[in-house]
PDB file of C-alpha atoms in Angstrom:
ATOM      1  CA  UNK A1495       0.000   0.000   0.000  1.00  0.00           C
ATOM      2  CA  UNK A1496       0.948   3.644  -0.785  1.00  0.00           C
ATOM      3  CA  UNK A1497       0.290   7.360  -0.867  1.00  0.00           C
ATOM      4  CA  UNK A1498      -2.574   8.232  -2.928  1.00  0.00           C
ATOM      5  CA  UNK A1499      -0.018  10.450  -4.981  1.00  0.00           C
ATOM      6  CA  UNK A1500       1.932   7.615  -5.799  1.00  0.00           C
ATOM      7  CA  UNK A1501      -0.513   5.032  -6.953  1.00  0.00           C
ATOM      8  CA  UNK A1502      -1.621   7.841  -9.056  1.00  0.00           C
ATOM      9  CA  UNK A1503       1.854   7.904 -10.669  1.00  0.00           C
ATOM     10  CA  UNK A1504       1.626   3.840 -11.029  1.00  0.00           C
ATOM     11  CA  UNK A1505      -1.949   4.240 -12.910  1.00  0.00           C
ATOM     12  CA  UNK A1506      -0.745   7.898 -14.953  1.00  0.00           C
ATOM     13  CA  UNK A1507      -1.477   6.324 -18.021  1.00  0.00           C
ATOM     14  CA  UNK A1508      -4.785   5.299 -17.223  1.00  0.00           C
ATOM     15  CA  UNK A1509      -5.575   8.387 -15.219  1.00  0.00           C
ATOM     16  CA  UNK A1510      -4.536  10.710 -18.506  1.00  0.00           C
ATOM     17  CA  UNK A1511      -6.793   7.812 -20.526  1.00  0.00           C
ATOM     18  CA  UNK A1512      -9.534   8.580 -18.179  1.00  0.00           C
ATOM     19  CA  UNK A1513      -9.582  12.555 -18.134  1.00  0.00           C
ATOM     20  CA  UNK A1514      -9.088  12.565 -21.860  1.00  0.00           C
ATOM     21  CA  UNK A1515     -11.771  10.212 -22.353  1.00  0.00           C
ATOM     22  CA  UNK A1516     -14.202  12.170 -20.047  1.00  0.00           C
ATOM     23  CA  UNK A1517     -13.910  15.456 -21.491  1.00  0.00           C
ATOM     24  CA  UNK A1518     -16.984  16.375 -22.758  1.00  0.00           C
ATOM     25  CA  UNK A1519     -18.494  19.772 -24.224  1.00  0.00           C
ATOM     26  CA  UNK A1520     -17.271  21.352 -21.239  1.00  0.00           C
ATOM     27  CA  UNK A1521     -14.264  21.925 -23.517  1.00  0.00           C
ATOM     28  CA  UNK A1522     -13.678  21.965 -27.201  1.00  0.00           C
ATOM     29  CA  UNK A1523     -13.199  19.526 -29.365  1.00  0.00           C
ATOM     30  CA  UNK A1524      -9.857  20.913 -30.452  1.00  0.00           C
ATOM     31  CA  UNK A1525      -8.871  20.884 -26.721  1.00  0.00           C
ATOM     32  CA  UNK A1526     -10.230  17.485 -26.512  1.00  0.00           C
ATOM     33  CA  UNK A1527      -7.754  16.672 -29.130  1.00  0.00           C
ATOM     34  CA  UNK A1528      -4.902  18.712 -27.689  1.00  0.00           C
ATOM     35  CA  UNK A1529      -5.368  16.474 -24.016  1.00  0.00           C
ATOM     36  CA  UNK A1530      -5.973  13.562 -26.108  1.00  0.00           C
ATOM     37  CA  UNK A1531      -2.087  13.985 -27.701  1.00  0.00           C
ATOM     38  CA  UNK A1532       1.119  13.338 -25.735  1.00  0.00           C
ATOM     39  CA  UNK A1533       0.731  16.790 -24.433  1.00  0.00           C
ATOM     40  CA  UNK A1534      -2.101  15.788 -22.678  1.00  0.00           C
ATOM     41  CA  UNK A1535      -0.002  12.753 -21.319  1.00  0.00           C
ATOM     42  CA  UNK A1536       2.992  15.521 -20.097  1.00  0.00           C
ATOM     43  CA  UNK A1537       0.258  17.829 -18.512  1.00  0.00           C
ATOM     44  CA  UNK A1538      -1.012  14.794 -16.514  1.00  0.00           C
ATOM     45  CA  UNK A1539       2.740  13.490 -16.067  1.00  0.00           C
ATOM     46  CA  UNK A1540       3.548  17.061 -14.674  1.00  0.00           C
ATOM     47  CA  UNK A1541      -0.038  17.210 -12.693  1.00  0.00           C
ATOM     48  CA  UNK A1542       1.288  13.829 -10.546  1.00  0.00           C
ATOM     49  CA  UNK A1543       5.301  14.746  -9.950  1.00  0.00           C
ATOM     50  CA  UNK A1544       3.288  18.219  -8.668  1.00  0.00           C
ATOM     51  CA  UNK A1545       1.149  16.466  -6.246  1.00  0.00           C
ATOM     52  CA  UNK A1546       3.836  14.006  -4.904  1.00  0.00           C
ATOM     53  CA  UNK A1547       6.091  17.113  -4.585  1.00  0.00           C
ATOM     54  CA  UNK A1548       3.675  18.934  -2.188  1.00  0.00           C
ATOM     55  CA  UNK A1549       2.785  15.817  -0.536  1.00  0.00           C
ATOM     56  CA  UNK A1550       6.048  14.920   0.574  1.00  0.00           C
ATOM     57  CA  UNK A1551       7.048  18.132   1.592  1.00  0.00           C
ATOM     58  CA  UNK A1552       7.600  19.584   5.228  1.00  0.00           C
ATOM     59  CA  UNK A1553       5.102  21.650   6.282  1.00  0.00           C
ATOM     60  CA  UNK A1554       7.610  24.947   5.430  1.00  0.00           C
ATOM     61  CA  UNK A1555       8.635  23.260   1.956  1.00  0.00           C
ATOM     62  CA  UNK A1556       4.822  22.969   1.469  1.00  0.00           C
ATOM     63  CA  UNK A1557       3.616  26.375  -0.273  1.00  0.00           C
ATOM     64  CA  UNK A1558       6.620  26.778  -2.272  1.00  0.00           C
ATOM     65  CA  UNK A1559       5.909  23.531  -3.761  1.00  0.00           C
ATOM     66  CA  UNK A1560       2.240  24.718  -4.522  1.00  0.00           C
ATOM     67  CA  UNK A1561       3.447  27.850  -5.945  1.00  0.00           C
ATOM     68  CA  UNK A1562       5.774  25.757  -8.223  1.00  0.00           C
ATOM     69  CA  UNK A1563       2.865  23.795  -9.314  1.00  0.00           C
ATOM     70  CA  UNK A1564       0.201  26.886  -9.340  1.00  0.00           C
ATOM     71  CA  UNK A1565       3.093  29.113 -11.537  1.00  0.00           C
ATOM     72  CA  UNK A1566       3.437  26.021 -13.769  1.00  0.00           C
ATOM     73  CA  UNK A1567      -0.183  25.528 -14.338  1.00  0.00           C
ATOM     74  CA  UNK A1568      -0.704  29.411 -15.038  1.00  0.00           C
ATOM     75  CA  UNK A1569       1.703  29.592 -17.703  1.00  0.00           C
ATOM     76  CA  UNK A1570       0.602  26.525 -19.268  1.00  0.00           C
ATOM     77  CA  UNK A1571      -2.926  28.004 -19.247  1.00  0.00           C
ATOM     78  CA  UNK A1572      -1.734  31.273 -20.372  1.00  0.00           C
ATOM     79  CA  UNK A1573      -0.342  29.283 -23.104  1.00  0.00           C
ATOM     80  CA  UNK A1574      -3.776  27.908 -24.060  1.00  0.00           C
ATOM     81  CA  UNK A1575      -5.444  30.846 -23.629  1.00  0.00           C
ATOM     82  CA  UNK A1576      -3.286  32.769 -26.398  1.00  0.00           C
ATOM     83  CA  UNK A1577      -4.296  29.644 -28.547  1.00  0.00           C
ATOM     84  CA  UNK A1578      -8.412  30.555 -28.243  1.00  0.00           C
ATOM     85  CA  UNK A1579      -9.169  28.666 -25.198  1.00  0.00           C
ATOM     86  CA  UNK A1580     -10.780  30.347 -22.049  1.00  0.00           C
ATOM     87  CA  UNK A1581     -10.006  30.246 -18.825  1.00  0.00           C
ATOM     88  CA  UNK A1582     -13.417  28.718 -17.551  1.00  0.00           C
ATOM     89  CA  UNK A1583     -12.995  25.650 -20.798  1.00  0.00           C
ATOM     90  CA  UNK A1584      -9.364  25.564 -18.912  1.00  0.00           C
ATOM     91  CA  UNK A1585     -10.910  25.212 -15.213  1.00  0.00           C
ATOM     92  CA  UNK A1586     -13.465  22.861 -16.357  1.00  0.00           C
ATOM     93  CA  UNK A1587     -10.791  20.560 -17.589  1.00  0.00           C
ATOM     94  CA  UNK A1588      -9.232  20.039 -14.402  1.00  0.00           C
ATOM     95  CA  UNK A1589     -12.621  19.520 -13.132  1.00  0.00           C
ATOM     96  CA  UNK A1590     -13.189  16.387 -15.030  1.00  0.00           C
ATOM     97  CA  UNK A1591      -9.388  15.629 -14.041  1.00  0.00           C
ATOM     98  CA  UNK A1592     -10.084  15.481 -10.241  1.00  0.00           C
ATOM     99  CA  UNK A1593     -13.371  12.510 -11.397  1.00  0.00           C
ATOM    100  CA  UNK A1594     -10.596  11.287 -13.570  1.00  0.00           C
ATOM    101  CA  UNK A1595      -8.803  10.724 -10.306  1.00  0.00           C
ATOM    102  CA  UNK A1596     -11.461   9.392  -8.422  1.00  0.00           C
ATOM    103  CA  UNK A1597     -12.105   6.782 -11.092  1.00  0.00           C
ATOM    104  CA  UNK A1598      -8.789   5.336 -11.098  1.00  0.00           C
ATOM    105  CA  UNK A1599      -8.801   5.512  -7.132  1.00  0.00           C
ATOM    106  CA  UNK A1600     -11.585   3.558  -7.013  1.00  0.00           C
ATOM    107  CA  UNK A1601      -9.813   0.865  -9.217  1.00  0.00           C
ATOM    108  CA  UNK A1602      -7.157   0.729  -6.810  1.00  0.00           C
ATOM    109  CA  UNK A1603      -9.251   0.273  -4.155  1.00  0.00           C
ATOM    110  CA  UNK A1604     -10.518  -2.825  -5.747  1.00  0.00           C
ATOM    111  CA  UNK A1605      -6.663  -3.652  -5.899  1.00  0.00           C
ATOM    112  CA  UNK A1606      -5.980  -3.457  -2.792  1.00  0.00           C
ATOM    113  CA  UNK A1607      -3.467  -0.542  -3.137  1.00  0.00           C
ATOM    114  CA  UNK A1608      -4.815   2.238  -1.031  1.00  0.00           C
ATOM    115  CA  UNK A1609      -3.991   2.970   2.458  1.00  0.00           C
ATOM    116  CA  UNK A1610      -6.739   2.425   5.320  1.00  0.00           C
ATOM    117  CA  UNK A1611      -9.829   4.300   4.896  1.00  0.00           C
ATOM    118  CA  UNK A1612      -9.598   6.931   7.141  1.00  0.00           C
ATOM    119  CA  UNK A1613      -5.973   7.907   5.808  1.00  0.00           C
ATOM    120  CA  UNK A1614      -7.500   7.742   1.930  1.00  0.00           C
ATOM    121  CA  UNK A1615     -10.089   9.657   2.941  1.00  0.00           C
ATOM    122  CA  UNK A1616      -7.792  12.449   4.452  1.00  0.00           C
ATOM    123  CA  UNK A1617      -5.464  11.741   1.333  1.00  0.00           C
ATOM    124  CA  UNK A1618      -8.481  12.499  -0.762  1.00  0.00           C
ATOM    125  CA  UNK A1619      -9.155  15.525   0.670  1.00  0.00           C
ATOM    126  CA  UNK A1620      -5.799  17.137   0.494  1.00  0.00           C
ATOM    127  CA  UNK A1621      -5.159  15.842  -3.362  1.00  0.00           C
ATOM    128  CA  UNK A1622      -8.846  17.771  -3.487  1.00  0.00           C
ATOM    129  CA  UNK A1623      -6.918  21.129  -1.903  1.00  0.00           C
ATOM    130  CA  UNK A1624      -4.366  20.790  -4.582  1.00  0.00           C
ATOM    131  CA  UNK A1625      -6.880  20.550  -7.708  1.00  0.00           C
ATOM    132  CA  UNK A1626      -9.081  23.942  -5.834  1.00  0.00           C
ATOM    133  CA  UNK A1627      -5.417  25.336  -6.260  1.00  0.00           C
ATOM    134  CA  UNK A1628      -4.756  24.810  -9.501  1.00  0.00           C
ATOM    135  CA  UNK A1629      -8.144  25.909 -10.920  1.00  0.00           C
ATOM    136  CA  UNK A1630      -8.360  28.901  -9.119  1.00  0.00           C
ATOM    137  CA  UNK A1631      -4.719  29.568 -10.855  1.00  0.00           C
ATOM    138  CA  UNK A1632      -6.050  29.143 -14.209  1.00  0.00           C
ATOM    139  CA  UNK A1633      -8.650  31.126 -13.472  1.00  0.00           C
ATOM    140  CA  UNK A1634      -6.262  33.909 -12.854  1.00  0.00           C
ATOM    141  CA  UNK A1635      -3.801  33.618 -15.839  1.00  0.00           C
ATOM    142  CA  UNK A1636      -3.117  36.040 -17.914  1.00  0.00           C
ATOM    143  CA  UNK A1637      -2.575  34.856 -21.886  1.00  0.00           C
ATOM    144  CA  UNK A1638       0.204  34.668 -22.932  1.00  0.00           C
ATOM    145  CA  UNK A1639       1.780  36.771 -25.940  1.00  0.00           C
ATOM    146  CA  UNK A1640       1.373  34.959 -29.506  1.00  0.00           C
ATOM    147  CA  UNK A1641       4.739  34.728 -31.036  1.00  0.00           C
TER     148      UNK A1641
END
């Protein structure tokens, strides 16, 4: 048994499978498509090292870490944004990431590879924190300047 942030990183693939698979018209189909390519795969692969970072840090490490992962989450939505997309198609995204991550949870569960309940639970909730983060720093990026 481990942290929920690392089962996540043994399941990645299925967990960027998942989101991609249950974006919906929240988002465009071109965005769709963008999350569907490897990019999609790196923005989960990032998403993961992110959350293990913060949840292995000490407690003063802590909000640098989420800064790192709140900065790195901005400028990939500024990014997006200077490519069309909006900030709330952005948000929404990582809305159907965080079911995403509850689907594969639950199939590890059925494994057998997450910790007691009461420490998932509290897992659950923090790796809950850290999504709340990152939407409400897409929801303040600024776009980026096209090249």
């Amino acid at each position: 048994m481990s942290s929920i942030p690392f089962v996540l990183r043994e399941h990645r693939e299925q967990l960027w499978r998942r989101w991609a698979e249950s974006l919906d018209d929240d988002v465009p189909a071109d965005y769709r498509e963008l999350m569907s390519s490897p990019l999609g795969e790196r923005f989960v692969r990032a998403f993961v090292e992110d959350l293990i970072g913060w949840s292995e840090a000490e407690e003063y490490e802590a909000p640098a870490q989420m800064r790192r992962a709140c900065d790195r989450v901005a400028a990939d939505a500024g990014n997006r944004m200077a490519l069309g997309f909006t900030a709330v198609e952005l948000a929404a995204a990582l809305q159907v990431l965080r079911g995403a991550v509850v689907d594969v949870l639950l199939d590890a569960l059925v494994l057998g590879e997450l910790p007691s309940f009461a420490e998932t639970l509290e897992q659950v909730k923090a790796v809950d924190r850290f999504i709340d983060r990152l939407v409400a720093a897409v929801l303040t990026a600024t776009p980026t300047e096209a090249d």
